[in-house]
Short mmCIF file of C-alpha atoms and ligand atoms in Angstrom, two decimals:
data_model
loop_
_atom_site.label_atom_id
_atom_site.label_comp_id
_atom_site.label_asym_id
_atom_site.label_seq_id
_atom_site.Cartn_x
_atom_site.Cartn_y
_atom_site.Cartn_z
CA MET G 1 -0.02 0.05 -0.07
CA ASP G 2 2.03 2.96 -1.17
CA SER G 3 -0.97 5.48 -1.33
CA ASN G 4 -2.44 7.81 1.35
CA VAL G 5 -5.61 7.49 -0.41
CA ARG G 6 -8.21 4.79 0.86
CA PRO G 7 -9.63 3.19 -2.31
CA ALA G 8 -13.22 4.05 -2.59
CA ASP G 9 -13.96 0.25 -3.06
CA MET G 10 -11.93 -0.86 -0.19
CA ALA G 11 -14.48 -2.86 2.12
CA ARG G 12 -14.92 -1.85 5.67
CA ILE G 13 -13.17 -4.46 7.87
CA THR G 14 -15.93 -5.28 10.22
CA THR G 15 -15.78 -9.34 10.51
CA PRO G 16 -13.04 -11.97 11.78
CA GLU G 17 -13.04 -12.99 8.09
CA LEU G 18 -12.33 -9.71 6.51
CA ALA G 19 -9.64 -8.99 9.18
CA GLN G 20 -7.92 -12.10 8.41
CA ALA G 21 -8.11 -11.43 4.71
CA PHE G 22 -6.41 -8.18 5.56
CA ILE G 23 -3.75 -9.56 7.49
CA ASP G 24 -2.81 -12.14 4.76
CA GLU G 25 -2.46 -9.53 2.32
CA GLN G 26 -0.44 -7.21 4.68
CA VAL G 27 1.92 -10.05 5.63
CA VAL G 28 2.52 -10.69 1.68
CA ALA G 29 3.02 -7.00 1.18
CA LEU G 30 5.26 -6.23 4.13
CA LYS G 31 7.35 -9.10 3.30
CA GLU G 32 7.62 -7.77 -0.10
CA GLN G 33 8.43 -4.12 0.96
CA ILE G 34 11.02 -5.22 3.97
CA GLY G 35 12.79 -8.18 2.42
CA ASP G 36 15.42 -9.24 4.75
CA GLY G 37 15.77 -5.58 6.21
CA LYS G 38 14.94 -4.65 9.90
CA VAL G 39 12.19 -2.38 11.17
CA LEU G 40 12.22 -0.10 14.24
CA LEU G 41 8.99 0.68 16.05
CA ALA G 42 7.98 2.87 19.01
CA LEU G 43 5.63 0.51 20.91
CA SER G 44 3.44 2.33 23.32
CA GLY G 45 0.83 -0.19 24.13
CA GLY G 46 -1.81 1.76 22.58
CA VAL G 47 -4.01 -0.08 20.03
CA ASP G 48 -2.57 1.44 16.88
CA SER G 49 1.17 0.45 17.57
CA SER G 50 0.23 -2.62 19.07
CA VAL G 51 -1.78 -3.88 15.90
CA CYS G 52 1.10 -2.59 13.86
CA ALA G 53 3.66 -4.27 15.97
CA ALA G 54 1.62 -7.62 15.78
CA LEU G 55 1.35 -7.61 12.15
CA LEU G 56 4.98 -6.89 11.65
CA ILE G 57 5.83 -9.83 14.00
CA ARG G 58 3.77 -12.03 11.78
CA ALA G 59 5.38 -10.84 8.57
CA ILE G 60 9.04 -10.48 9.57
CA GLY G 61 9.19 -11.73 13.27
CA GLN G 62 12.79 -11.08 14.89
CA ASN G 63 13.58 -8.48 12.29
CA LEU G 64 11.09 -6.06 14.14
CA VAL G 65 12.72 -4.23 16.76
CA CYS G 66 10.24 -2.75 19.09
CA VAL G 67 11.32 -0.07 21.63
CA HIS G 68 9.01 0.56 24.59
CA VAL G 69 9.78 3.57 26.53
CA ASN G 70 8.48 3.56 29.94
CA HIS G 71 8.23 7.42 31.10
CA GLY G 72 6.71 6.79 34.56
CA LEU G 73 3.56 8.29 33.14
CA LEU G 74 1.64 5.13 31.93
CA ARG G 75 -1.09 3.82 34.02
CA LYS G 76 -0.94 0.73 36.49
CA GLY G 77 0.18 -2.36 34.67
CA GLU G 78 0.71 -1.03 31.17
CA PRO G 79 4.48 -1.38 30.86
CA GLU G 80 4.22 -4.86 32.43
CA GLN G 81 1.40 -5.94 29.94
CA VAL G 82 3.45 -4.55 26.84
CA VAL G 83 6.40 -6.91 27.94
CA LYS G 84 4.13 -9.85 28.67
CA VAL G 85 2.12 -9.66 25.59
CA PHE G 86 4.98 -8.73 22.97
CA ARG G 87 8.04 -10.51 24.54
CA ASP G 88 6.58 -13.23 26.45
CA GLU G 89 3.56 -14.28 24.33
CA LEU G 90 4.44 -13.03 20.87
CA GLY G 91 8.21 -13.31 21.18
CA ALA G 92 9.04 -10.01 19.70
CA ASN G 93 12.36 -8.47 19.77
CA LEU G 94 11.70 -5.87 22.36
CA ILE G 95 13.92 -3.17 23.71
CA TYR G 96 12.30 -2.03 27.32
CA VAL G 97 13.72 1.23 28.41
CA ASP G 98 13.20 2.31 31.81
CA ALA G 99 13.31 5.90 31.37
CA VAL G 100 11.25 6.62 34.71
CA ASP G 101 13.90 8.64 36.64
CA ARG G 102 14.92 10.51 33.49
CA PHE G 103 11.38 11.92 32.89
CA LEU G 104 10.33 12.71 36.49
CA ASP G 105 13.76 14.45 37.10
CA LYS G 106 12.98 16.73 34.04
CA LEU G 107 9.55 17.38 35.01
CA GLU G 108 10.38 18.17 38.69
CA GLY G 109 8.94 21.62 39.81
CA VAL G 110 7.42 22.37 36.17
CA ASP G 111 3.80 23.23 36.83
CA GLU G 112 2.71 24.68 33.60
CA PRO G 113 0.73 22.33 31.52
CA GLU G 114 1.96 23.10 28.00
CA THR G 115 5.79 23.15 29.29
CA LYS G 116 4.96 19.73 30.94
CA ARG G 117 3.63 18.40 27.56
CA LYS G 118 6.68 19.87 25.65
CA ILE G 119 9.24 18.29 28.08
CA ILE G 120 7.60 15.03 27.90
CA GLY G 121 7.33 15.02 24.12
CA ALA G 122 10.98 16.12 23.74
CA GLU G 123 12.26 13.81 26.18
CA PHE G 124 10.51 10.94 24.27
CA ILE G 125 12.17 11.79 21.29
CA ARG G 126 15.39 11.80 22.89
CA VAL G 127 15.13 8.43 24.52
CA PHE G 128 13.63 7.14 21.08
CA GLU G 129 16.43 8.77 19.21
CA GLU G 130 19.33 7.15 21.41
CA GLU G 131 17.90 3.50 21.00
CA ALA G 132 17.57 4.28 17.28
CA ARG G 133 20.89 5.29 17.04
CA LYS G 134 22.16 1.87 18.77
CA VAL G 135 20.60 -0.04 15.87
CA ALA G 136 20.72 2.50 13.07
CA ASP G 137 23.41 0.75 11.35
CA ASP G 138 21.38 -2.31 11.22
CA VAL G 139 17.99 -0.88 10.56
CA SER G 140 16.40 0.83 7.63
CA PHE G 141 12.90 0.96 8.08
CA LEU G 142 10.70 2.91 10.87
CA GLY G 143 7.23 1.23 11.51
CA GLN G 144 4.64 3.56 12.43
CA GLY G 145 0.98 2.96 13.81
CA THR G 146 -0.42 5.61 11.61
CA ILE G 147 -4.21 5.15 10.97
CA TYR G 148 -6.46 6.74 8.38
CA PRO G 149 -7.94 9.41 10.45
CA ASP G 150 -4.21 10.81 11.31
CA ILE G 151 -3.55 11.23 7.46
CA LEU G 152 -7.14 12.96 7.08
CA GLU G 153 -6.41 15.32 9.80
CA SER G 154 -2.91 16.01 8.61
CA GLU G 155 -4.27 16.87 5.12
CA ALA G 156 -6.73 18.89 6.55
CA GLY G 157 -4.04 20.89 8.47
CA ILE G 158 -5.57 19.95 11.88
CA LYS G 159 -2.39 18.22 13.06
CA ALA G 160 0.80 16.91 11.75
CA HIS G 161 0.85 13.42 10.80
CA HIS G 162 3.49 11.47 12.79
CA ASN G 163 3.53 9.26 15.47
CA VAL G 164 7.14 9.31 16.55
CA GLY G 165 8.17 12.44 14.53
CA GLY G 166 11.25 14.66 15.30
CA LEU G 167 13.83 12.36 14.56
CA PRO G 168 16.87 14.15 13.10
CA ASP G 169 17.68 14.16 9.64
CA ASP G 170 20.78 11.98 9.81
CA LEU G 171 18.49 9.27 10.97
CA GLN G 172 16.98 8.34 7.62
CA PHE G 173 14.51 5.46 7.71
CA GLU G 174 11.76 4.39 5.33
CA LEU G 175 8.32 4.31 6.69
CA VAL G 176 6.26 1.09 7.17
CA GLU G 177 2.69 1.90 7.93
CA PRO G 178 0.45 -1.33 7.58
CA VAL G 179 -2.58 0.14 9.11
CA LYS G 180 -2.59 3.72 7.46
CA LEU G 181 -5.57 3.22 5.50
CA LEU G 182 -7.77 1.77 8.38
CA TYR G 183 -10.24 3.41 10.47
CA LYS G 184 -10.20 3.02 14.32
CA ASP G 185 -12.83 0.37 14.39
CA GLU G 186 -11.16 -1.63 11.71
CA VAL G 187 -7.74 -1.48 13.50
CA ARG G 188 -9.56 -3.07 16.68
CA VAL G 189 -10.98 -5.69 14.53
CA VAL G 190 -7.55 -6.59 13.18
CA GLY G 191 -6.06 -6.49 16.53
CA LYS G 192 -8.59 -8.88 17.95
CA GLN G 193 -8.16 -11.17 14.85
CA LEU G 194 -4.15 -11.00 15.69
CA GLY G 195 -4.97 -12.31 19.05
CA LEU G 196 -3.96 -9.12 21.27
CA PRO G 197 -5.85 -8.96 24.70
CA ASP G 198 -9.08 -7.01 24.73
CA SER G 199 -7.44 -4.41 27.28
CA MET G 200 -5.22 -3.41 24.36
CA VAL G 201 -7.69 -3.64 21.57
CA TYR G 202 -10.46 -1.68 23.09
CA ARG G 203 -8.12 0.70 25.24
CA GLN G 204 -9.71 3.98 25.84
CA PRO G 205 -7.85 7.10 24.47
CA PHE G 206 -5.01 7.67 26.48
CA PRO G 207 -2.99 11.17 25.97
CA GLY G 208 0.54 10.99 24.80
CA PRO G 209 1.83 12.69 28.26
CA GLY G 210 0.03 10.13 30.12
CA LEU G 211 -0.79 10.83 33.68
CA GLY G 212 1.44 13.86 33.59
CA VAL G 213 -1.36 15.83 32.46
CA ARG G 214 -3.72 14.37 35.21
CA CYS G 215 -1.16 14.54 38.27
CA LEU G 216 -2.05 18.36 38.07
CA GLY G 217 0.58 21.10 38.53
CA ALA G 218 4.24 20.22 39.33
CA ILE G 219 4.31 16.17 39.38
CA THR G 220 5.67 14.60 42.72
CA ARG G 221 6.36 10.97 42.81
CA ASP G 222 3.78 10.39 45.73
CA ARG G 223 1.04 12.02 44.36
CA LEU G 224 1.85 10.59 40.93
CA GLU G 225 1.63 7.01 42.62
CA ALA G 226 -1.39 7.95 44.51
CA LEU G 227 -3.17 8.78 41.06
CA ARG G 228 -1.80 5.74 39.39
CA GLU G 229 -3.59 3.66 42.05
CA ALA G 230 -6.63 5.66 42.15
CA ASP G 231 -7.11 5.72 38.45
CA ALA G 232 -6.61 1.78 38.48
CA ILE G 233 -9.42 1.62 40.75
CA VAL G 234 -11.71 3.89 38.66
CA ARG G 235 -10.88 1.68 35.67
CA GLU G 236 -11.43 -1.57 37.53
CA GLU G 237 -14.94 -0.56 38.87
CA ILE G 238 -15.83 0.85 35.54
CA GLY G 239 -15.22 -2.38 34.00
CA ALA G 240 -16.74 -4.36 36.49
CA ALA G 241 -19.94 -2.45 36.11
CA GLY G 242 -20.02 -3.49 32.55
CA LEU G 243 -19.49 0.03 31.35
CA GLY G 244 -15.73 -0.65 30.06
CA ASP G 245 -16.61 -0.33 26.33
CA LYS G 246 -19.60 1.95 26.86
CA ILE G 247 -17.90 5.17 28.05
CA TRP G 248 -15.42 6.80 25.91
CA GLN G 249 -13.04 7.79 28.68
CA TYR G 250 -12.80 7.52 32.34
CA PHE G 251 -9.79 8.30 34.63
CA ALA G 252 -8.63 9.76 38.00
CA ILE G 253 -7.07 13.23 38.32
CA VAL G 254 -5.21 14.28 41.52
CA PRO G 255 -4.88 18.22 41.65
CA ASP G 256 -1.85 19.68 43.50
CA PHE G 257 -3.63 20.96 46.71
CA ARG G 258 -4.52 19.41 49.89
CA VAL G 259 -7.69 19.25 51.70
CA THR G 260 -8.77 18.42 55.05
CA GLY G 261 -10.26 15.30 55.91
CA ILE G 262 -10.27 12.53 59.01
CA VAL G 263 -8.27 9.47 58.70
CA ASP G 264 -7.71 6.73 61.42
CA ASN G 265 -9.77 9.32 63.86
CA GLN G 266 -7.11 11.76 63.04
CA ARG G 267 -6.97 15.14 61.18
CA ALA G 268 -5.70 14.48 57.67
CA TYR G 269 -4.38 17.21 55.19
CA ASP G 270 -4.06 15.16 52.14
CA TRP G 271 -4.90 15.07 48.21
CA MET G 272 -8.42 15.02 46.62
CA CYS G 273 -8.97 12.64 43.76
CA ILE G 274 -11.36 13.87 40.99
CA ILE G 275 -13.19 10.98 38.90
CA ARG G 276 -13.77 12.01 35.26
CA ALA G 277 -15.90 10.15 32.88
CA VAL G 278 -16.81 11.45 29.48
CA ASN G 279 -18.85 10.14 26.31
CA SER G 280 -17.75 11.61 23.05
CA ILE G 281 -17.56 10.72 19.38
CA ASP G 282 -14.70 12.94 18.27
CA ALA G 283 -13.22 14.62 21.47
CA ILE G 284 -14.43 17.90 20.36
CA THR G 285 -17.50 17.92 22.41
CA ALA G 286 -18.03 15.63 25.47
CA GLU G 287 -20.93 14.78 27.67
CA VAL G 288 -20.71 13.43 31.16
CA PRO G 289 -22.63 10.02 31.88
CA GLU G 290 -24.86 9.78 34.64
CA LEU G 291 -22.90 7.18 36.73
CA ASP G 292 -25.00 5.19 39.20
CA TRP G 293 -24.67 6.41 42.50
CA PRO G 294 -23.64 2.95 44.04
CA LEU G 295 -20.87 2.68 41.61
CA LEU G 296 -19.69 6.32 42.35
CA LYS G 297 -19.89 5.49 46.12
CA LYS G 298 -17.95 2.17 45.64
CA MET G 299 -15.21 3.83 43.88
CA THR G 300 -15.15 6.77 46.21
CA SER G 301 -14.86 4.41 49.19
CA ARG G 302 -12.09 2.30 47.69
CA ILE G 303 -10.27 5.01 46.81
CA MET G 304 -10.26 6.65 50.16
CA THR G 305 -9.54 3.54 52.06
CA GLU G 306 -7.10 1.81 49.57
CA VAL G 307 -5.05 4.83 48.25
CA PRO G 308 -2.74 6.44 50.85
CA GLY G 309 -2.65 10.07 50.55
CA ILE G 310 -6.35 10.75 49.36
CA CYS G 311 -9.01 11.70 51.73
CA ARG G 312 -11.57 13.16 49.48
CA VAL G 313 -13.30 12.03 46.04
CA ALA G 314 -15.18 14.21 43.60
CA TYR G 315 -17.18 13.50 40.45
CA ASP G 316 -16.53 16.19 37.58
CA LEU G 317 -19.85 17.10 36.23
CA SER G 318 -18.57 19.40 33.37
CA PRO G 319 -19.29 18.83 29.74
CA LYS G 320 -16.85 19.87 26.94
CA PRO G 321 -17.40 22.87 26.26
CA THR G 322 -16.97 24.74 28.58
CA ALA G 323 -14.43 22.35 30.24
CA THR G 324 -11.95 20.27 28.35
CA ILE G 325 -11.87 16.47 28.63
CA GLU G 326 -8.34 16.74 30.40
CA CYS G 327 -7.84 19.21 33.14
CA GLU G 328 -4.37 20.44 31.82
P1 XMP R 1 -9.32 17.85 25.46
O1 XMP R 1 -8.66 17.95 26.99
O2 XMP R 1 -8.47 18.65 24.75
O3 XMP R 1 -8.95 16.37 25.02
O4 XMP R 1 -10.50 18.17 25.66
C1 XMP R 1 -9.39 15.70 23.85
C2 XMP R 1 -8.87 14.48 23.55
O5 XMP R 1 -7.36 14.55 23.27
C3 XMP R 1 -6.46 13.87 24.43
N1 XMP R 1 -5.53 14.67 24.84
C4 XMP R 1 -4.23 14.49 24.14
N2 XMP R 1 -3.85 13.41 23.51
N3 XMP R 1 -1.61 14.28 23.58
C5 XMP R 1 -2.52 13.52 23.19
O6 XMP R 1 -1.95 12.61 22.54
C6 XMP R 1 -1.87 15.55 24.48
O7 XMP R 1 -1.13 16.28 24.89
C7 XMP R 1 -3.35 15.34 24.80
N4 XMP R 1 -4.11 16.11 25.50
C8 XMP R 1 -5.51 15.75 25.47
C9 XMP R 1 -7.53 13.70 25.66
O8 XMP R 1 -7.29 12.44 26.41
C10 XMP R 1 -8.92 13.36 24.75
O9 XMP R 1 -9.20 12.22 24.38
#
């Protein structure tokens, strides 16, 4: 697939059979494009890069070099899941980079949201570039989980179309983008057919800067850990209530101020957790779902008893607009 234009007669991939036909076709095309060459891929654990990686593993096996950068801002269990699924189950050639201290040191004391985003983005490219340089003599292709909306948005001037982007000019790779003509729902059907776990295939949208924009203000390690634990509880309870695939995005936020509470019969001065859930089609506007009171109470009670440092929980009722989905 050389073209960036989806053919008008291309059938929408809605069934396992259509997904299998796409996979078979892609494996042949990828083998032809790559030959005995090697491909480097930044594997975030999101559905697009995961499906791209799984397809490439089918086509070229060990000649795919996946790099997973743990920047410390991933959700609970995510880096472990990437290693388990790709290295242990699919036998991928996976480089796991523990860059947690590097990112958190760079972010120390930085409270302005856009500056935080820029630091996280720039540092990500730097870490990936370092890994790319280590294998550059050996690798001539760069895999990317670009999908069709990325191309459409890029052409419409809404956002630049690159997933890794920003690699220096002296690192020249030919792009390999096996899912670039697929819509998100099709990527999911293909991912399912490739045997990826539902938690990866149906993963809710997650911002590139990760928990960094939900640990509001200047990130501290202890507040970030509290956020990670609270977020895991929100995801677990929404999943247990059967709402996991019915709500567009649901997560926790921990602002950088303290509130008074009573913990173990003593006055506490701890953080507050905000539960955020929104439904949206395109993230341009969003509505807040009317979650059942018992579900809200259960999440509240679990967060307050299981997460050290949090003594109050709120549910954010703000639609977009006037609010945005994220708080930063
Ligand atoms: P907002 O907060 O602008 O979010 O209403 C709209 C959607 O975009 C996601 N989001 C981001 N995604 N990098 C990303 O990759 C970012 O910096 C970023 N900020 C917001 C957000 O999660 C929501 O789905």
